[in-house]
PDB file of C-alpha atoms in Angstrom:
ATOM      1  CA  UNK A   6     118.690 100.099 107.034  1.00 39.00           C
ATOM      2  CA  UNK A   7     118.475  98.023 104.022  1.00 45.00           C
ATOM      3  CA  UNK A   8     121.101  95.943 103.486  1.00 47.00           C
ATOM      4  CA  UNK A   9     122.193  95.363 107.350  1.00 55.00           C
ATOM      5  CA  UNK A  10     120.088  93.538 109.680  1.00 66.00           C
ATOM      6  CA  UNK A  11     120.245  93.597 113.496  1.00 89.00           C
ATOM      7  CA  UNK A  12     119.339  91.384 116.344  1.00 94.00           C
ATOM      8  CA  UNK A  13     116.210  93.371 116.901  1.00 95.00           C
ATOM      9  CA  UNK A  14     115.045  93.021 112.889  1.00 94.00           C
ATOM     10  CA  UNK A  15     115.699  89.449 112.971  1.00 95.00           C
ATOM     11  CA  UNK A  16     113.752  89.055 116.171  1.00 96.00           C
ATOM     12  CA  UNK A  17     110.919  91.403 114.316  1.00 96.00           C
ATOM     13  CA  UNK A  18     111.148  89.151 111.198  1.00 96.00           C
ATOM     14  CA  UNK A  19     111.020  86.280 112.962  1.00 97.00           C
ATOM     15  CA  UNK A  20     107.521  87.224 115.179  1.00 97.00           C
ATOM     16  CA  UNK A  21     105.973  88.083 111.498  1.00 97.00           C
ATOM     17  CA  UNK A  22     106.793  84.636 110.028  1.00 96.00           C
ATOM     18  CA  UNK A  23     105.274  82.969 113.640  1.00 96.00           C
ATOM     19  CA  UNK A  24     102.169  85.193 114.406  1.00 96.00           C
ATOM     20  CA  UNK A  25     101.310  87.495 111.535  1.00 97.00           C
ATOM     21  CA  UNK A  26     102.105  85.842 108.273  1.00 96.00           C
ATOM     22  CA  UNK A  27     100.306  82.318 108.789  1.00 95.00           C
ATOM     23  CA  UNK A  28      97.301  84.363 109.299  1.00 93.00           C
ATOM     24  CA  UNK A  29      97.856  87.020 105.917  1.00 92.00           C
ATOM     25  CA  UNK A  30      99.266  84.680 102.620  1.00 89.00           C
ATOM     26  CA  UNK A  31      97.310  86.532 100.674  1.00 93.00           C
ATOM     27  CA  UNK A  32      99.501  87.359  97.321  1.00 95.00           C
ATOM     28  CA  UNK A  33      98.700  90.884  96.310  1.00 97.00           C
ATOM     29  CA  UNK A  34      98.923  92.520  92.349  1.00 97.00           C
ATOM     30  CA  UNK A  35     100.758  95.309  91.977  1.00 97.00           C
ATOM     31  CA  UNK A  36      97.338  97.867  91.986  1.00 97.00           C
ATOM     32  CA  UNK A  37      96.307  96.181  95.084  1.00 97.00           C
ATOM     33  CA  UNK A  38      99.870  96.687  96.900  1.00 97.00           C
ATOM     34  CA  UNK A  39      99.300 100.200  95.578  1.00 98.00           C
ATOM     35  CA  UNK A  40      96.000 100.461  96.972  1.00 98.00           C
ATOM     36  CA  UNK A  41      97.079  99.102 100.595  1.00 98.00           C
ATOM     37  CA  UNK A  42      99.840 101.936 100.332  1.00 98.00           C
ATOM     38  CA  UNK A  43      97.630 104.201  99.836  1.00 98.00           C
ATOM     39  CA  UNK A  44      95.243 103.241 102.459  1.00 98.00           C
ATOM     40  CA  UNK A  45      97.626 103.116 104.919  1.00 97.00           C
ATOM     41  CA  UNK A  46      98.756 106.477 104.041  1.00 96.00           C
ATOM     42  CA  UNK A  47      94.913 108.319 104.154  1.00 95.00           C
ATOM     43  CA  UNK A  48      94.587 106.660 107.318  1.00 95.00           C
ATOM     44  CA  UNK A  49      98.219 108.105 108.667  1.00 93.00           C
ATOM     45  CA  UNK A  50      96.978 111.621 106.729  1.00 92.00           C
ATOM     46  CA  UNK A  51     100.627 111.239 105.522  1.00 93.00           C
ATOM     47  CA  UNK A  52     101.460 111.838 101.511  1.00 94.00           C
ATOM     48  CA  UNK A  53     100.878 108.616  99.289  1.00 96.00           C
ATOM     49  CA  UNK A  54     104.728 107.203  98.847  1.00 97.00           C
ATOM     50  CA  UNK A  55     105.631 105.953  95.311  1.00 97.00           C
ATOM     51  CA  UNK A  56     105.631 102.020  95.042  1.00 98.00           C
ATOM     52  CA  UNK A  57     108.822 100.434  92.940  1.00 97.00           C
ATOM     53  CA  UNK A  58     108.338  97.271  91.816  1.00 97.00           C
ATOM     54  CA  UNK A  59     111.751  95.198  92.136  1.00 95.00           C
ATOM     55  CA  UNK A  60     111.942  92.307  89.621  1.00 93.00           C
ATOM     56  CA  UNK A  61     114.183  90.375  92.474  1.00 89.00           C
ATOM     57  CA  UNK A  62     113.537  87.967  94.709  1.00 84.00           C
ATOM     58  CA  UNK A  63     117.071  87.941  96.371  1.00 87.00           C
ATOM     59  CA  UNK A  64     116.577  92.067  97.662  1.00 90.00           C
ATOM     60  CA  UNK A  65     115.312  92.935 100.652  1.00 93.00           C
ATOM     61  CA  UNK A  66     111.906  95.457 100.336  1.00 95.00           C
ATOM     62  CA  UNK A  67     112.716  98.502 101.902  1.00 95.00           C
ATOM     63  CA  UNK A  68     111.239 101.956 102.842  1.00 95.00           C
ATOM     64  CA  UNK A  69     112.753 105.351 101.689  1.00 92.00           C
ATOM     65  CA  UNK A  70     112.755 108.517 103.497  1.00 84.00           C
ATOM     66  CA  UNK A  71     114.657 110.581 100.767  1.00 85.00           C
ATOM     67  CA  UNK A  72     112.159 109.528  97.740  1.00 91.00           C
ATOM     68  CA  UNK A  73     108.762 108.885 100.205  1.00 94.00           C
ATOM     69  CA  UNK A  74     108.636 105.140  98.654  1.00 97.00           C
ATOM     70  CA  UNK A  75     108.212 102.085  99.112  1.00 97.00           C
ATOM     71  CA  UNK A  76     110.100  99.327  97.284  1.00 97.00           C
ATOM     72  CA  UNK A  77     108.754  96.297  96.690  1.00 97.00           C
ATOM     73  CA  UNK A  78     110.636  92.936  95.660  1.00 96.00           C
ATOM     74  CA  UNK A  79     108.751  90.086  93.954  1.00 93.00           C
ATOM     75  CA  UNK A  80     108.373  87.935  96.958  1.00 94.00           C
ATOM     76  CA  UNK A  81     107.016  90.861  99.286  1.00 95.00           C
ATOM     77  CA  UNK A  82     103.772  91.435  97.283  1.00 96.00           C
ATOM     78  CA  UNK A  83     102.395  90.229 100.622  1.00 97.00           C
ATOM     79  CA  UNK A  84      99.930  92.513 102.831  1.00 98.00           C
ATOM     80  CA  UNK A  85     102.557  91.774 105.805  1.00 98.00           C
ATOM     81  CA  UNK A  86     105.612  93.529 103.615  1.00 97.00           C
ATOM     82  CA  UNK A  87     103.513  96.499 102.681  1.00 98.00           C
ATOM     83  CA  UNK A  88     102.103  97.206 106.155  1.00 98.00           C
ATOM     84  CA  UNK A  89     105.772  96.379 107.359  1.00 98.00           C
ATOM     85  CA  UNK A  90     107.443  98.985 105.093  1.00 98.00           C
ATOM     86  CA  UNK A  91     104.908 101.245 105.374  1.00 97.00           C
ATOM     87  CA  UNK A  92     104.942 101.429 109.728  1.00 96.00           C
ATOM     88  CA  UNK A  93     109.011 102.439 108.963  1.00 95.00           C
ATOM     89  CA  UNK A  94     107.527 105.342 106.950  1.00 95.00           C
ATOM     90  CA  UNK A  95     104.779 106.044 109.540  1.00 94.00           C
ATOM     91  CA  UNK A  96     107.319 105.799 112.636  1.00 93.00           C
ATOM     92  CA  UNK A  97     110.043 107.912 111.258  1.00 89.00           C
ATOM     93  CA  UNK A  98     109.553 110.784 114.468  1.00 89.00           C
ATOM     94  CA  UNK A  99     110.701 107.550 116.522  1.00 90.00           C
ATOM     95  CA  UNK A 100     113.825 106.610 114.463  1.00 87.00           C
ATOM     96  CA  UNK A 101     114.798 110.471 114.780  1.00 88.00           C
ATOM     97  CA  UNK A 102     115.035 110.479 118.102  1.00 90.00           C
ATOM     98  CA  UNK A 103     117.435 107.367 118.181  1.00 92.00           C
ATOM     99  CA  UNK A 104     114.665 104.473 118.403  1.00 92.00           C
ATOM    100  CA  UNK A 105     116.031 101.426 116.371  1.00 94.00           C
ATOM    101  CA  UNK A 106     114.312 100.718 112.898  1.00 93.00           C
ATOM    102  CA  UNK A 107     112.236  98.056 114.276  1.00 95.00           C
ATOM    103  CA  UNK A 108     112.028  99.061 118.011  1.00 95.00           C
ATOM    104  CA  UNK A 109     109.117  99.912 120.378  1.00 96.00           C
ATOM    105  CA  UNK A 110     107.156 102.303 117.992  1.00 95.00           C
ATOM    106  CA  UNK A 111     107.526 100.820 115.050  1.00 96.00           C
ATOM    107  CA  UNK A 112     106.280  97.227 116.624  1.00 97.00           C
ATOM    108  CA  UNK A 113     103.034  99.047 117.795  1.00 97.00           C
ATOM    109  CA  UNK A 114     102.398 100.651 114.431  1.00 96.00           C
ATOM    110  CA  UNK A 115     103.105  97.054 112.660  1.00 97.00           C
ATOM    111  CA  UNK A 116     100.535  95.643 115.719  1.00 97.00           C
ATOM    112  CA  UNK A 117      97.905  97.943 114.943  1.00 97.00           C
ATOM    113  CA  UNK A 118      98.568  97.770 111.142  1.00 97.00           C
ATOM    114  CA  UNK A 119      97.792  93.954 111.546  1.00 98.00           C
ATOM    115  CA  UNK A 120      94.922  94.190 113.392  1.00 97.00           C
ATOM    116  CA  UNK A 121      93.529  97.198 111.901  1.00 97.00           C
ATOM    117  CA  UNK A 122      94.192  95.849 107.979  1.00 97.00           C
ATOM    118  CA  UNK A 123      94.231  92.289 108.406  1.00 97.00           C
ATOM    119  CA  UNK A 124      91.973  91.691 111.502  1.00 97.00           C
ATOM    120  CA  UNK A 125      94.663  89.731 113.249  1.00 97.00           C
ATOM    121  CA  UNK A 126      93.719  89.942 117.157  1.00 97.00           C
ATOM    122  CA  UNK A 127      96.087  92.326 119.153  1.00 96.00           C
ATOM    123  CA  UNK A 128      96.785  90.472 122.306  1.00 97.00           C
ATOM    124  CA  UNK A 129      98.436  87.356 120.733  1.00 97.00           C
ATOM    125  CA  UNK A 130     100.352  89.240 118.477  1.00 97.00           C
ATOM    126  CA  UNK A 131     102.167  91.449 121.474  1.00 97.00           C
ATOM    127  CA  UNK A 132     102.604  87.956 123.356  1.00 97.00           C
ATOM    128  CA  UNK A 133     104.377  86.697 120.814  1.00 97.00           C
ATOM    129  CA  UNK A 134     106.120  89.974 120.229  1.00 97.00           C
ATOM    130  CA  UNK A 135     107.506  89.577 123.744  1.00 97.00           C
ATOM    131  CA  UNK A 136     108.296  86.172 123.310  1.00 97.00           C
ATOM    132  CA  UNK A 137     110.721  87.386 120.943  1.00 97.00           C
ATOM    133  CA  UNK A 138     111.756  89.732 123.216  1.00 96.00           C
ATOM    134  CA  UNK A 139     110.848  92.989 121.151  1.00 97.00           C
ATOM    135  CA  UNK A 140     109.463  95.580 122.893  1.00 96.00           C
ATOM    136  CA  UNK A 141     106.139  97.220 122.518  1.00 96.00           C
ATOM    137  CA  UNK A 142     105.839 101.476 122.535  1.00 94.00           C
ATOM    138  CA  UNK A 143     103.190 102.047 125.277  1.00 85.00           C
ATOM    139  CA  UNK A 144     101.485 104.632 122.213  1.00 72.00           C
ATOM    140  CA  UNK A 145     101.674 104.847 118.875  1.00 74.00           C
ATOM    141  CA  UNK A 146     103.935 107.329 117.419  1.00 69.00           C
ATOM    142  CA  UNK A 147     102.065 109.239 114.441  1.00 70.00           C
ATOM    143  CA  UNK A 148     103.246 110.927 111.217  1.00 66.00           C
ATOM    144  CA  UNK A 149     103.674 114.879 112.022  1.00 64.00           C
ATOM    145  CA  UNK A 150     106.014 116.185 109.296  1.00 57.00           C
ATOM    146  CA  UNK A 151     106.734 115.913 105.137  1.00 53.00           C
ATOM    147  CA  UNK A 152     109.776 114.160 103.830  1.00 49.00           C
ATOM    148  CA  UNK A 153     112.508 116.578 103.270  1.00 51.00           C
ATOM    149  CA  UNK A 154     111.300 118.726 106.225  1.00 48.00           C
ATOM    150  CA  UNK A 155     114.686 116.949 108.507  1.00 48.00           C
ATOM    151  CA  UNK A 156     117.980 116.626 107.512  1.00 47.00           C
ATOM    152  CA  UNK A 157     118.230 112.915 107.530  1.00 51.00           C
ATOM    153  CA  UNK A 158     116.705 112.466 103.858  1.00 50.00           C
ATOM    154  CA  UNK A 159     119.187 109.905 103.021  1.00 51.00           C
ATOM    155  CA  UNK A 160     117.931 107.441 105.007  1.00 53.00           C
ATOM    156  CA  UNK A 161     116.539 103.949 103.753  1.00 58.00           C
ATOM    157  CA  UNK A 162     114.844 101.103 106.373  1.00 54.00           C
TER     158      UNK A 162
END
């Protein structure tokens, strides 16, 4: 949720910054994270969230069930962030039934998000996933419903 980090986010966070980010620095314009959004979603055959822009750079991004966006601060114009904020809207089945924010399904999507978007080869990323001792869902959870279709609409990651 934004605003509150766990063990598990930090340990996610901290496996982008060693084994996805160095290979992604790319700084993307607003109507290319737009277009990654919306690439992501056709490929998830989920609805196109809204992007916010945030003119911040001490907020966290952050993905939100309740308005289907994504929200964006100035220093997460990065391929990483999007694909990142956009596997919490993709995994939300998984959070439903109690998985954590950043748990097992929502590290596969992010793993096959990387490689699928940024070419980034698989089995070095889930080494160093388990190196930071996150946990990998053995298949990856899919979109299957519309926002507003559950009753936890409130809810921001």
């Amino acid at each position: 949720m934004a605003g509150r980090v766990n063990a598990i986010a930090e340990a996610c966070y901290a496996w982008e910054a060693m084994y996805v980010e160095p290979k992604a620095r790319a700084i993307l314009s607003r109507d290319q994270c737009r277009g990654l959004v919306k690439s992501v979603a056709m490929r998830e055959n989920m609805p196109i969230p809204k992007v916010e822009f945030m003119s911040v750079d001490n907020l966290p991004c952050y993905a939100r069930v309740d308005t289907w966006s994504v929200h964006i601060a100035d220093w997460g114009h990065t391929p990483v962030t999007i694909l990142h904020e956009m596997a919490h809207l993709a995994t939300l089945q998984a959070l439903l039934k109690g998985e954590d924010p950043h748990g097992p399904a929502f590290v596969a999507k992010c793993i096959d998000y990387y490689h699928h978007f940024l070419r980034i080869p698989i089995e070095p990323m889930k080494a160093g996933a388990r190196k930071f001792g996150l946990k990998i869902g053995d298949t990856l959870c899919t979109y299957t419903f519309r926002p507003k279709d559950h009753q936890f609409d409130d809810l921001e990651f």
